[in-house]
Short mmCIF file of C-alpha atoms and ligand atoms in Angstrom, two decimals:
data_model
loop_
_atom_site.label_atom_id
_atom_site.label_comp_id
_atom_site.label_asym_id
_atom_site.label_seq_id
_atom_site.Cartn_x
_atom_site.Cartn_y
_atom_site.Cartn_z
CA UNK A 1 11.91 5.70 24.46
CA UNK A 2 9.29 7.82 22.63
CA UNK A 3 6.94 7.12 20.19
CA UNK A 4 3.49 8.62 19.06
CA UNK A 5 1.56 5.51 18.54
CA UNK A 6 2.68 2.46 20.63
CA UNK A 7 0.30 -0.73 19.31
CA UNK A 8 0.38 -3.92 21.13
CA UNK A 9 0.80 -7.05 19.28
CA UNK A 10 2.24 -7.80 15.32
CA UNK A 11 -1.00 -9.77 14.60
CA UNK A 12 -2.78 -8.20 11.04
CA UNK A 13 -4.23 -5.59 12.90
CA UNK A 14 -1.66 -4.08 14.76
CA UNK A 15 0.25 -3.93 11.54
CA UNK A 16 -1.92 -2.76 9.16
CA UNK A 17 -2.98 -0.06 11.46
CA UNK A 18 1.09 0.65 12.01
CA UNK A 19 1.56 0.85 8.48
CA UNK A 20 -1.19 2.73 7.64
CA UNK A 21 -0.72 5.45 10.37
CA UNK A 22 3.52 4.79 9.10
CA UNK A 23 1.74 6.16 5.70
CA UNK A 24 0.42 9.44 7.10
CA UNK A 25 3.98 9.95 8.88
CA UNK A 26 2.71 8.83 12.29
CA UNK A 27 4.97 7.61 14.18
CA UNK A 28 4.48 3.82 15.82
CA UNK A 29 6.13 1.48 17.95
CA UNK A 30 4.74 -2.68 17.74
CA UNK A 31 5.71 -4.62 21.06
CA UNK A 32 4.89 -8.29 19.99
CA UNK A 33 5.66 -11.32 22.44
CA UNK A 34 6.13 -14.03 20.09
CA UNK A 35 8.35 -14.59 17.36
CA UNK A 36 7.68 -13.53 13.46
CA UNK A 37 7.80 -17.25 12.43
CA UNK A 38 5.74 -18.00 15.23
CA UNK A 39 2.88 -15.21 13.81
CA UNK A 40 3.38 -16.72 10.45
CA UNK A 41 2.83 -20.24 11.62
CA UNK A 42 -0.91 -19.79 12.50
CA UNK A 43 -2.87 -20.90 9.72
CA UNK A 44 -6.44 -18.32 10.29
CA UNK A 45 -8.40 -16.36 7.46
CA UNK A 46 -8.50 -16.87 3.92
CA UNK A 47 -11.28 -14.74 2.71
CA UNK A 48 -10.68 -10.96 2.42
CA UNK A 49 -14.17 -8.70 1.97
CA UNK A 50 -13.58 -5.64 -0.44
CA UNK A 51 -13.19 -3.21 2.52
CA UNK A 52 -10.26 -5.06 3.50
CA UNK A 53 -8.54 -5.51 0.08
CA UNK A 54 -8.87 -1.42 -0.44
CA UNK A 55 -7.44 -0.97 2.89
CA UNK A 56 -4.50 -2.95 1.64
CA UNK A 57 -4.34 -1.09 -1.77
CA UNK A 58 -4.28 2.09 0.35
CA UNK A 59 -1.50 0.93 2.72
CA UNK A 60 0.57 -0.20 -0.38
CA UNK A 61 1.04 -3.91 0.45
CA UNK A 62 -1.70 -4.85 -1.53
CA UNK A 63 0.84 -6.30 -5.09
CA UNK A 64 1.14 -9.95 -4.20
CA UNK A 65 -2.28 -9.91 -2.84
CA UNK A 66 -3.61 -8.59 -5.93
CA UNK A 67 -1.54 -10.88 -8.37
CA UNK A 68 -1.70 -14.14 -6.00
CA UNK A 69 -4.88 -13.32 -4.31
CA UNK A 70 -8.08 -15.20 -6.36
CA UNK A 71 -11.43 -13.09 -6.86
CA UNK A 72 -14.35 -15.01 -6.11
CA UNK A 73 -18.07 -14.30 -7.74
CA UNK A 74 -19.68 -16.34 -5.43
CA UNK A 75 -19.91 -19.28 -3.33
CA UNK A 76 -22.29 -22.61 -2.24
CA UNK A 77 -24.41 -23.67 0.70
CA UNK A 78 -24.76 -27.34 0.24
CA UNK A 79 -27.72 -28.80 2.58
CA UNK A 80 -28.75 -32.46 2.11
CA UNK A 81 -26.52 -33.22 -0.42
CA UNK A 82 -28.31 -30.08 -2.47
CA UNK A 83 -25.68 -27.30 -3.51
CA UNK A 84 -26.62 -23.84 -3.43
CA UNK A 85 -24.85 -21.37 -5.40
CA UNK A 86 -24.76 -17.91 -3.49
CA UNK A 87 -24.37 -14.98 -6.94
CA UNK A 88 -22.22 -12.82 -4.92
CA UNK A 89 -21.69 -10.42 -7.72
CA UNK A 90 -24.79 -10.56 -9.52
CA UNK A 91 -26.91 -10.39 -6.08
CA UNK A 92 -24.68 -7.25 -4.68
CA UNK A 93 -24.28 -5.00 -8.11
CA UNK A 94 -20.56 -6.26 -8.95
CA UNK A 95 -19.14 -6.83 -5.29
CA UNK A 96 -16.69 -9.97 -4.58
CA UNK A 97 -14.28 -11.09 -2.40
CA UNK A 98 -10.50 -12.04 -2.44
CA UNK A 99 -9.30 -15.71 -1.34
CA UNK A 100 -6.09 -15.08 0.07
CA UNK A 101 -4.42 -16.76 3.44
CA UNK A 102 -4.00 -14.53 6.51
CA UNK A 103 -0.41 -15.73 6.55
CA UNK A 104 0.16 -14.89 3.53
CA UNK A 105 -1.08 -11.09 3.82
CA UNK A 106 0.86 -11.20 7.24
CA UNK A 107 3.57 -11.88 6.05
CA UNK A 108 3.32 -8.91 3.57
CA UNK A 109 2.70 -6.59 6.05
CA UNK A 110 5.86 -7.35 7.91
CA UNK A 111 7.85 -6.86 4.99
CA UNK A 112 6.59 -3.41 4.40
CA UNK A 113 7.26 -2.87 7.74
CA UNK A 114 10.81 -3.89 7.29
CA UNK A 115 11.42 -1.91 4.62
CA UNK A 116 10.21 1.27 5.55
CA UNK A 117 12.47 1.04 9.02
CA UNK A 118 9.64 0.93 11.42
CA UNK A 119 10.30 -0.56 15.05
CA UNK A 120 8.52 -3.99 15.87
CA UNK A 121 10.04 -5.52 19.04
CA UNK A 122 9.43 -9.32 19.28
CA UNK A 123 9.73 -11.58 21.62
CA UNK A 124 8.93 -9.34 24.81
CA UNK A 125 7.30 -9.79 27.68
CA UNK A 126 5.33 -8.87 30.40
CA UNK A 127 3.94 -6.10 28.07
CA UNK A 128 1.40 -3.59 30.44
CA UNK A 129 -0.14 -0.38 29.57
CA UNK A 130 -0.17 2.71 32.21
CA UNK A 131 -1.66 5.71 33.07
CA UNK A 132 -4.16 5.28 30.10
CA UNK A 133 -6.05 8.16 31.73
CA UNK A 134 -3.70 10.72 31.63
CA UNK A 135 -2.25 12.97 28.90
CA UNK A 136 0.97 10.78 28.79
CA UNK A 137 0.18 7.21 28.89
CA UNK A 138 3.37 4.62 28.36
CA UNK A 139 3.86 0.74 27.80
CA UNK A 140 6.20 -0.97 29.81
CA UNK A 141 7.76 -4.21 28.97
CA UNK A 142 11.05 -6.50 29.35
CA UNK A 143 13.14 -7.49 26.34
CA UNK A 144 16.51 -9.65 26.86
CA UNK A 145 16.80 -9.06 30.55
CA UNK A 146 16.18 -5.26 30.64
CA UNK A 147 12.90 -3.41 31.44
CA UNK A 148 11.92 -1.01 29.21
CA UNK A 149 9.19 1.92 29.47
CA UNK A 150 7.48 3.24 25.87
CA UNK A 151 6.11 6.79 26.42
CA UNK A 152 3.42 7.43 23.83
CA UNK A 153 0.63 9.87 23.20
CA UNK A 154 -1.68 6.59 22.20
CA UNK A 155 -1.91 3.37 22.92
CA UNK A 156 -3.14 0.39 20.35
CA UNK A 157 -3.89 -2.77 22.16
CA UNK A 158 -4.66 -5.09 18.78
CA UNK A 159 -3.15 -8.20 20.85
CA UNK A 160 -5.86 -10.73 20.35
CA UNK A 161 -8.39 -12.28 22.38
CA UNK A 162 -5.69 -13.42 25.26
CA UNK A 163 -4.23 -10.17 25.23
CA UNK A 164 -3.13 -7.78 28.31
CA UNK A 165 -5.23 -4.55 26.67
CA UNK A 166 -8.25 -5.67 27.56
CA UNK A 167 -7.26 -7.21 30.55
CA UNK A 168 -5.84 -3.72 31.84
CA UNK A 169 -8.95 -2.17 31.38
CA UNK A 170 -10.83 -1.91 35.25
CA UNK A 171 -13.80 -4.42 35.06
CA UNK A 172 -16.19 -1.89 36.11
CA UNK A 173 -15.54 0.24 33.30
CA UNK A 174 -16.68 -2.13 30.38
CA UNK A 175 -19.70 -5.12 29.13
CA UNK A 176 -18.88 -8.30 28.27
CA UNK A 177 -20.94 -9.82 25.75
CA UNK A 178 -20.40 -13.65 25.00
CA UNK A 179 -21.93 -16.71 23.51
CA UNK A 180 -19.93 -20.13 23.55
CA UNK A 181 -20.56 -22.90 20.93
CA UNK A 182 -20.39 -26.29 22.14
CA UNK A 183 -17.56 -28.32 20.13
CA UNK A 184 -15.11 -26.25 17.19
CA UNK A 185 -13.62 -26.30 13.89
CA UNK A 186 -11.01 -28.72 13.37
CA UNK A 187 -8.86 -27.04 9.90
CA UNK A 188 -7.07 -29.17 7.80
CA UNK A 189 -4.25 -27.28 4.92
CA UNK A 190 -2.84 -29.78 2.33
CA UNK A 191 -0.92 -29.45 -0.85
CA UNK A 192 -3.47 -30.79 -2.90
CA UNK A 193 -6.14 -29.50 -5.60
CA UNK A 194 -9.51 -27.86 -4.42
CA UNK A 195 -12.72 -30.02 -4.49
CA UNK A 196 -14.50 -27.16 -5.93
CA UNK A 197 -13.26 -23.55 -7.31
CA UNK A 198 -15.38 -21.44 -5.28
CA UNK A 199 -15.71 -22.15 -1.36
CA UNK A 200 -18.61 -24.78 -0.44
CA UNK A 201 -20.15 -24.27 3.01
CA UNK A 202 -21.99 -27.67 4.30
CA UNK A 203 -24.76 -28.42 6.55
CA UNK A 204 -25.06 -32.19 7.33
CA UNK A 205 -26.40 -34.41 9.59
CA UNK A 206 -23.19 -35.54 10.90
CA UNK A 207 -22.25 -31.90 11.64
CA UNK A 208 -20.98 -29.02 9.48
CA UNK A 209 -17.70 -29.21 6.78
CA UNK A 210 -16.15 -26.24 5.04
CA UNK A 211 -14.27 -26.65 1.68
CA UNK A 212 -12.18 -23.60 1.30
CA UNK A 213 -8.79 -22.98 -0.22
CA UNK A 214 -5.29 -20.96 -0.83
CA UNK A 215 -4.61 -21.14 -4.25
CA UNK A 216 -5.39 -23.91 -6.86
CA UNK A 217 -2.65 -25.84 -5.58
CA UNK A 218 -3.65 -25.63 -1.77
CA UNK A 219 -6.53 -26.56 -0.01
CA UNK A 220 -8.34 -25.83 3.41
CA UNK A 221 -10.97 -27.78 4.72
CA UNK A 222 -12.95 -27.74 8.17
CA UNK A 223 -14.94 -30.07 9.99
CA UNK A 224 -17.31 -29.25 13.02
CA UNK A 225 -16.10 -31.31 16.04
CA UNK A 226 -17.62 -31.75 19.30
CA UNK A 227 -16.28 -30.13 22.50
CA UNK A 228 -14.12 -33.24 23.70
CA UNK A 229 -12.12 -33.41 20.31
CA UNK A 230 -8.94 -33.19 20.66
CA UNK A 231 -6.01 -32.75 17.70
CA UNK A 232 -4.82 -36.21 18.80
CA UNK A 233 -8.11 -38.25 17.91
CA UNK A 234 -7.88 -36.97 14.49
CA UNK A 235 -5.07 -38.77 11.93
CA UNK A 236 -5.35 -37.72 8.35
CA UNK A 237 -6.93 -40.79 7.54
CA UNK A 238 -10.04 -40.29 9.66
CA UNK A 239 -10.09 -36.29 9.14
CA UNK A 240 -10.79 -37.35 4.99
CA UNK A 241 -12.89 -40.09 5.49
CA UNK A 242 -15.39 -38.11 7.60
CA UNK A 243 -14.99 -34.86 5.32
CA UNK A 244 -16.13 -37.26 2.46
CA UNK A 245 -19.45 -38.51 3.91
CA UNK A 246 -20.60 -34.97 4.96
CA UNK A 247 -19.53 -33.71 1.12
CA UNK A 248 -22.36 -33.75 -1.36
CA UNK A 249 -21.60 -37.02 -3.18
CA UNK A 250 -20.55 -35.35 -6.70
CA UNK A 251 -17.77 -33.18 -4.56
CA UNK A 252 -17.11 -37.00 -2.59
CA UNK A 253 -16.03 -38.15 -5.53
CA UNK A 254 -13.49 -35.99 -6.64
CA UNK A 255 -12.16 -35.15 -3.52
CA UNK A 256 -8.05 -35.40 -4.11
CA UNK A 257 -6.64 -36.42 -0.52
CA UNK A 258 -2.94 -35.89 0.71
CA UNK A 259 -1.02 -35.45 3.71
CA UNK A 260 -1.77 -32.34 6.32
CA UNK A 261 0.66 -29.43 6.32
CA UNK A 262 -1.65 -28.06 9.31
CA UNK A 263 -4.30 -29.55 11.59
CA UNK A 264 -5.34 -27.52 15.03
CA UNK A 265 -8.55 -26.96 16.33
CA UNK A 266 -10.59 -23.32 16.71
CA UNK A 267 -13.17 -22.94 19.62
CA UNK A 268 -16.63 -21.54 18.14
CA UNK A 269 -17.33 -17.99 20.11
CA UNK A 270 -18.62 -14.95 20.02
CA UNK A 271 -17.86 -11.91 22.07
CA UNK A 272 -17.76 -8.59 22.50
CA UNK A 273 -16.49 -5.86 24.74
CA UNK A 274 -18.35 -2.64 25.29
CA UNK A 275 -16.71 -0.21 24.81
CA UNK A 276 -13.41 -0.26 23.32
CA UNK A 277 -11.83 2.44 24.76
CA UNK A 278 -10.58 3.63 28.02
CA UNK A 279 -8.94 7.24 28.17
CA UNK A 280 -5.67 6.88 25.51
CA UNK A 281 -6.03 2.92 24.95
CA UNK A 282 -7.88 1.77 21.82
CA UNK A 283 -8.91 -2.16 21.49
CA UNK A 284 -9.12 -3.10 17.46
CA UNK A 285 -9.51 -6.62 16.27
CA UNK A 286 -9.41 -9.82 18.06
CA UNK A 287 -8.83 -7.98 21.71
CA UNK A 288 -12.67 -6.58 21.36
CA UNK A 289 -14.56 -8.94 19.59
CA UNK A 290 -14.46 -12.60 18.30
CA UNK A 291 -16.88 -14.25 15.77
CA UNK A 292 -16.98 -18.05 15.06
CA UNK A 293 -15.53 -18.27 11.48
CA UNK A 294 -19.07 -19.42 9.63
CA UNK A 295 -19.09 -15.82 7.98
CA UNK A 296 -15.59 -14.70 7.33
CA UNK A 297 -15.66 -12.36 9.59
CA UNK A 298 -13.29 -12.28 12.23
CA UNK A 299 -10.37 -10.70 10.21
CA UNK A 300 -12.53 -8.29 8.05
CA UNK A 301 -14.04 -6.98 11.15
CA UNK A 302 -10.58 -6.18 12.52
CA UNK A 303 -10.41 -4.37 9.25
CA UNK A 304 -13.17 -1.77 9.78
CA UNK A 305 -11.89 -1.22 13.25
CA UNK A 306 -7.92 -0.24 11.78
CA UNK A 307 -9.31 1.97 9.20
CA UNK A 308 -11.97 3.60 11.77
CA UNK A 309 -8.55 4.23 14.27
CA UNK A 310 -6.37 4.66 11.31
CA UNK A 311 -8.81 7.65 10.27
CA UNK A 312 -9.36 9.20 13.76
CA UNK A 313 -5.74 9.36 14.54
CA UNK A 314 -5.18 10.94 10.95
CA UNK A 315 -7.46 13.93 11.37
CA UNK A 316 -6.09 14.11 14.99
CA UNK A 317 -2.56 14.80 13.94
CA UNK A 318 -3.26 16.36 10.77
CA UNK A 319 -6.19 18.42 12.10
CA UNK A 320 -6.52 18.59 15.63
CA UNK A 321 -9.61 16.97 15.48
CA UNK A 322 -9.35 15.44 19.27
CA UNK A 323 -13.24 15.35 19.53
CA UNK A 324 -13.59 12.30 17.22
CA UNK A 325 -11.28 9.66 19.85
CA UNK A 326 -14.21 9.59 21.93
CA UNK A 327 -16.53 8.31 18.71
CA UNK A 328 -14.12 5.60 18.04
CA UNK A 329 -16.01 3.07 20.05
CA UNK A 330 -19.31 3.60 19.05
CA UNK A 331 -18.46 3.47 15.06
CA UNK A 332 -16.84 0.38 15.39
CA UNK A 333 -19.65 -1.36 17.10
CA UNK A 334 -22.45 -0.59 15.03
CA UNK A 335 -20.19 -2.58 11.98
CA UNK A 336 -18.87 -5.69 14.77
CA UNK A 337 -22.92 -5.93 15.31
CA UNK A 338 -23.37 -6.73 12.07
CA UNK A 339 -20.38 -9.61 12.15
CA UNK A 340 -21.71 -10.62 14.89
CA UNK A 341 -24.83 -11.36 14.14
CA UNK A 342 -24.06 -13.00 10.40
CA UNK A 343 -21.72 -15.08 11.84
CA UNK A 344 -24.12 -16.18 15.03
CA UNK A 345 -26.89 -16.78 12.16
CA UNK A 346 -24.60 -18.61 9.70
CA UNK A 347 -23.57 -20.89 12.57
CA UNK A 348 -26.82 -21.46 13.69
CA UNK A 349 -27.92 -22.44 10.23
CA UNK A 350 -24.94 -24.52 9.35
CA UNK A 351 -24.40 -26.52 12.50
CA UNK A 352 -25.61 -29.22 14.38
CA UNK A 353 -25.15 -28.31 17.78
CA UNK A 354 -26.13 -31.15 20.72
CA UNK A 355 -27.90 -28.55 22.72
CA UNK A 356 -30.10 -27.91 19.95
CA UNK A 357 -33.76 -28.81 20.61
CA UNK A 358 -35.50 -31.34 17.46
CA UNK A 359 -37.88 -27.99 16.74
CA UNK A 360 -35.04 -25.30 16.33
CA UNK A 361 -33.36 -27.82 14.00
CA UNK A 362 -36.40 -27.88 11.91
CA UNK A 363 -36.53 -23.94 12.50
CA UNK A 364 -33.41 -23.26 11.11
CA UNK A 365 -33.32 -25.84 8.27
CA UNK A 366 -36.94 -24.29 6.87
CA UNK A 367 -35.67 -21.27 7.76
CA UNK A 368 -31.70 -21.61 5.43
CA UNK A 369 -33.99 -23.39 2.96
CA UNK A 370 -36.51 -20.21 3.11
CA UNK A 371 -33.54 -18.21 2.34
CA UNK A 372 -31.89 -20.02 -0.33
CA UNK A 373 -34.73 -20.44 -2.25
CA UNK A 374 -35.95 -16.79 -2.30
CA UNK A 375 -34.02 -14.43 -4.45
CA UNK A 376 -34.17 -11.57 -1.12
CA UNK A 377 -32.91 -14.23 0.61
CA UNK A 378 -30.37 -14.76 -1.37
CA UNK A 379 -29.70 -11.11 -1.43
CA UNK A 380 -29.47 -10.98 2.07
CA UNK A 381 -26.72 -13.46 2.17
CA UNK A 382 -24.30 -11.97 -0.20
CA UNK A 383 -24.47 -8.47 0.65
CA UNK A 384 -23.53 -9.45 4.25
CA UNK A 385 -20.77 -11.87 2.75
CA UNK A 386 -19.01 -9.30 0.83
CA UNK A 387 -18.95 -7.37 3.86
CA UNK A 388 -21.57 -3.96 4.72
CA UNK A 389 -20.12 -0.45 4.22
CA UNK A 390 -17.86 1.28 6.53
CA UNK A 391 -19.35 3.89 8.34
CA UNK A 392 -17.74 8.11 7.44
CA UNK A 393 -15.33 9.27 10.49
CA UNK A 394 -16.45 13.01 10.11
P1 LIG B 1 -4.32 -11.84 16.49
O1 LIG B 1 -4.72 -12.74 17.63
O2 LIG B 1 -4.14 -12.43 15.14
O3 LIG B 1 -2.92 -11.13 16.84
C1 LIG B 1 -2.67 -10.64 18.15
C2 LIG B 1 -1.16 -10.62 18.33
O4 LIG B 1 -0.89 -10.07 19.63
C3 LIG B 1 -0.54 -12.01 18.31
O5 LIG B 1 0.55 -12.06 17.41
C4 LIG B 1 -0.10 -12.27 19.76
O6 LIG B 1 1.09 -13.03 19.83
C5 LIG B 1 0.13 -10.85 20.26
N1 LIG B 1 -0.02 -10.72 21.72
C6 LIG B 1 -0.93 -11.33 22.51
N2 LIG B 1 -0.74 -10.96 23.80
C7 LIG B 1 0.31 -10.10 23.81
C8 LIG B 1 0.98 -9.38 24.83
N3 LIG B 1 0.60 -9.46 26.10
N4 LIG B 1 2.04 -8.60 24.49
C9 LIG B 1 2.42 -8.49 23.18
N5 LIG B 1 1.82 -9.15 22.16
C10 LIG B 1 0.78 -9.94 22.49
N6 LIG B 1 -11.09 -15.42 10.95
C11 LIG B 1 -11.66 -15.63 9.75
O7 LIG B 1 -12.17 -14.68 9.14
N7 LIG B 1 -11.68 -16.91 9.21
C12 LIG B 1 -11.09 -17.98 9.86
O8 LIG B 1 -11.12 -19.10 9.37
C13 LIG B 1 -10.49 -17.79 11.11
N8 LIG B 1 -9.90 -18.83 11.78
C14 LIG B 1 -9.35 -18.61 13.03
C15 LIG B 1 -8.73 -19.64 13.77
C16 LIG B 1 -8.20 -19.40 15.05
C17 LIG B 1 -7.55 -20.52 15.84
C18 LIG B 1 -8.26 -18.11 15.61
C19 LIG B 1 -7.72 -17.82 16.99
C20 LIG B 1 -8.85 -17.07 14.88
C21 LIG B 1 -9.39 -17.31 13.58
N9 LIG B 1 -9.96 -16.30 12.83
C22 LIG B 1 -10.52 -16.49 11.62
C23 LIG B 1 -9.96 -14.97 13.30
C24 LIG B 1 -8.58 -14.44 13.04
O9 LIG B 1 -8.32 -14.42 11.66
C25 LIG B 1 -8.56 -13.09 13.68
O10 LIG B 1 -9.71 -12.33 13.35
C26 LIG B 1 -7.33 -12.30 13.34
O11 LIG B 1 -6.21 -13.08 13.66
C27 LIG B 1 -7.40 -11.00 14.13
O12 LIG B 1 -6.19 -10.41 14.05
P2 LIG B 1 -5.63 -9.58 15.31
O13 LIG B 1 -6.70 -8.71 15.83
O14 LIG B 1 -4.35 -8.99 14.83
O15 LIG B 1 -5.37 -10.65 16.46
C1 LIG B 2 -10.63 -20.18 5.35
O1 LIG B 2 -10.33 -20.31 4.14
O2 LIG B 2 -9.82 -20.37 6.27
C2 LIG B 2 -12.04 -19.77 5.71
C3 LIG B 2 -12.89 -19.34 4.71
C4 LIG B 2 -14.18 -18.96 5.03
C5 LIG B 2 -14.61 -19.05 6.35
C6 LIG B 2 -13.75 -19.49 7.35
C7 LIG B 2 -12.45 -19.87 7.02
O3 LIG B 2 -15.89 -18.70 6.66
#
């Protein structure tokens, strides 16, 4: 089999980069190891950053997400008990962001993909890139029994953070840059009213909580948890009691409890991989960097990196502009940087981490409170919330 674009894994990345290059008549090949229900079934991301949502205008999946999808003005850092509204659109000159699941905009993608005919092969195994140095590099892989070899003029590894992209590339030939968080976020996703419209981020003593949401009917909520919790020790029961004592007590009281639909618990990390190329294979998304989720960013990064691919492979089909693959890399960092580093600072700020000494505690709370109660501050907050701009491919 032949194809121009093969991309590893049906995660959002790979397919909003498949449908995207699909749009500009390029054609791609997803090889995916797990089921579509299975993809659907992991509750992630809920908050889209502009750059994202136009990316999803400009694929043309972006209808339900635009009529289902909730714009938010802003949202509030509560710390001891004191809430702290963030003006997203009044600090950034009219910039928001959307509130809609990662599932949900998933699921979209898939059905675009569906209906335009493209190939997705799920289920396979023992996917492994080749010869990503030379002119024709291919994808092998086993489906039902048979082996099966992809020949393809570029290779997309968008297969997460456990992926085989990465993995393929020699060891000698890239940096690995990582910080691990002691302890995680343990998500909760019940049918039941929000606590608050907009999203509430809390610092407490007892650790950090996270009131988000899906729609008006569907809530998400996180707790930090330390690094022997495990899914087990948490029943509904003790998940609500504890998200009520680190609530500010006028959010406590209306809290409207109900059974989980989800529970699972996300490790806190950050990492990167330097670069994120090697020859024909291009990493994008959760295979080249991870954030912890304190600033949104995990998904919207994986954004910039699709639309910085997306745009290379454009102009090198449409204009033979082969110079810019080697750029790819080095665009995408500068913008993960930036995730990076909101997300290690939010975390920082928000959490209570064991290993932190009693004088970076009262560092970073004078230094949140510094921020929240300066308009710059402020400033500084919400333009990095609503995401920074994406950097030209010329
Ligand atoms: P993904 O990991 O989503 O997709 C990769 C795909 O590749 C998967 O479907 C996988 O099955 C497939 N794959 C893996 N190995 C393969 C192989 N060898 N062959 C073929 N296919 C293979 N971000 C936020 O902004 N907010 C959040 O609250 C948030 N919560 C998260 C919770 C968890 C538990 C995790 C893991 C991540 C969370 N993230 C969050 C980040 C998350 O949203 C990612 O940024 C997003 O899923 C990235 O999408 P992909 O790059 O497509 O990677
Ligand atoms: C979510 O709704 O899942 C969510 C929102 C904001 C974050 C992390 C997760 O920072």
């Amino acid at each position: 089999m032949k194809t121009q674009v093969a991309i590893i894994g049906a995660g959002p990345s790979g397919l909003l980069l498949g449908q995207l290059l699909h749009k500009q008549g390029i054609e791609n090949v997803i090889l995916e190891k797990v089921s579509p229900d299975y993809v659907l079934g992991r509750i992630r991301a809920g908050v889209l950053e502009q750059g994202f949502v136009d990316l999803m205008r400009e694929a043309g999946v972006a209808e339900r997400m635009d009529s289902e999808g909730e714009i938010h003005d802003g949202f509030e850092i509560a710390l001891n008990g004191v809430r702290n509204r963030i003006d997203l659109k009044g600090l950034t000159g009219g910039n928001t962001v959307i509130v809609y699941g990662q599932t949900e905009l998933t699921r979209d993608l898939m059905d675009a993909r569906t209906k335009t005919n493209q190939t997705t092969h799920y289920q396979v195994n023992d996917v492994q890139p080749h010869d990503m140095l030379e002119e024709h590099p291919y994808v092998t892989y086993e489906s039902g029994g048979k082996q099966y070899k992809l020949e393809c003029d570029y290779i997309a590894g968008s297969d997460g953070f456990h992926g085989v992209s990465r993995k393929s590339i020699p060891k000698d030939c890239i940096t690995e840059y990582e910080r691990l968080y002691p302890g995680g976020w343990l998500g909760l996703l019940s049918d039941t009213p929000p606590v608050n419209p907009e999203l509430v981020y809390i610092r407490h003593e007892r650790g950090f909580a996270l009131c988000s949401l899906r729609s008006q009917t569907r809530s998400r909520y996180y707790l930090q948890v330390g690094k022997n919790d495990k899914i087990e020790d948490w029943n509904d029961e003790r998940f609500w009691e504890e998200l009520k004592r680190r609530l500010p007590k006028d959010l406590a009281d209306k809290l409207i409890t109900g059974p989980s639909i989800e529970k699972s618990i996300a490790p806190m990390r950050s990492f990167v991989v330097d670069p994120m190329q090697y020859g024909r294979l291009f990493l994008l998304g959760d295979a080249a960097h991870i954030v912890p989720p304190t600033g949104a960013k995990g998904l919207n990064t994986a954004a910039s990196d699709v639309y910085t691919l997306y745009t290379i492979l454009t102009k090198v089909y449409g204009q033979g502009k082969t110079e810019l693959l080697k750029e790819y890399s080095k665009i995408c960092l500068r913008r993960i940087w930036d995730g990076e580093r909101f997300s290690w600072w939010m975390s920082n700020m928000l959490h209570k981490f064991e290993e932190t000494s009693a004088f970076n505690e009262k560092i970073y709370n004078s230094e949140i409170e510094y921020y929240l109660n300066s308009d710059a501050g402020r400033r500084v907050i919400a333009e990095q919330y609503v995401g920074l701009p994406y950097d030209n491919v010329e």
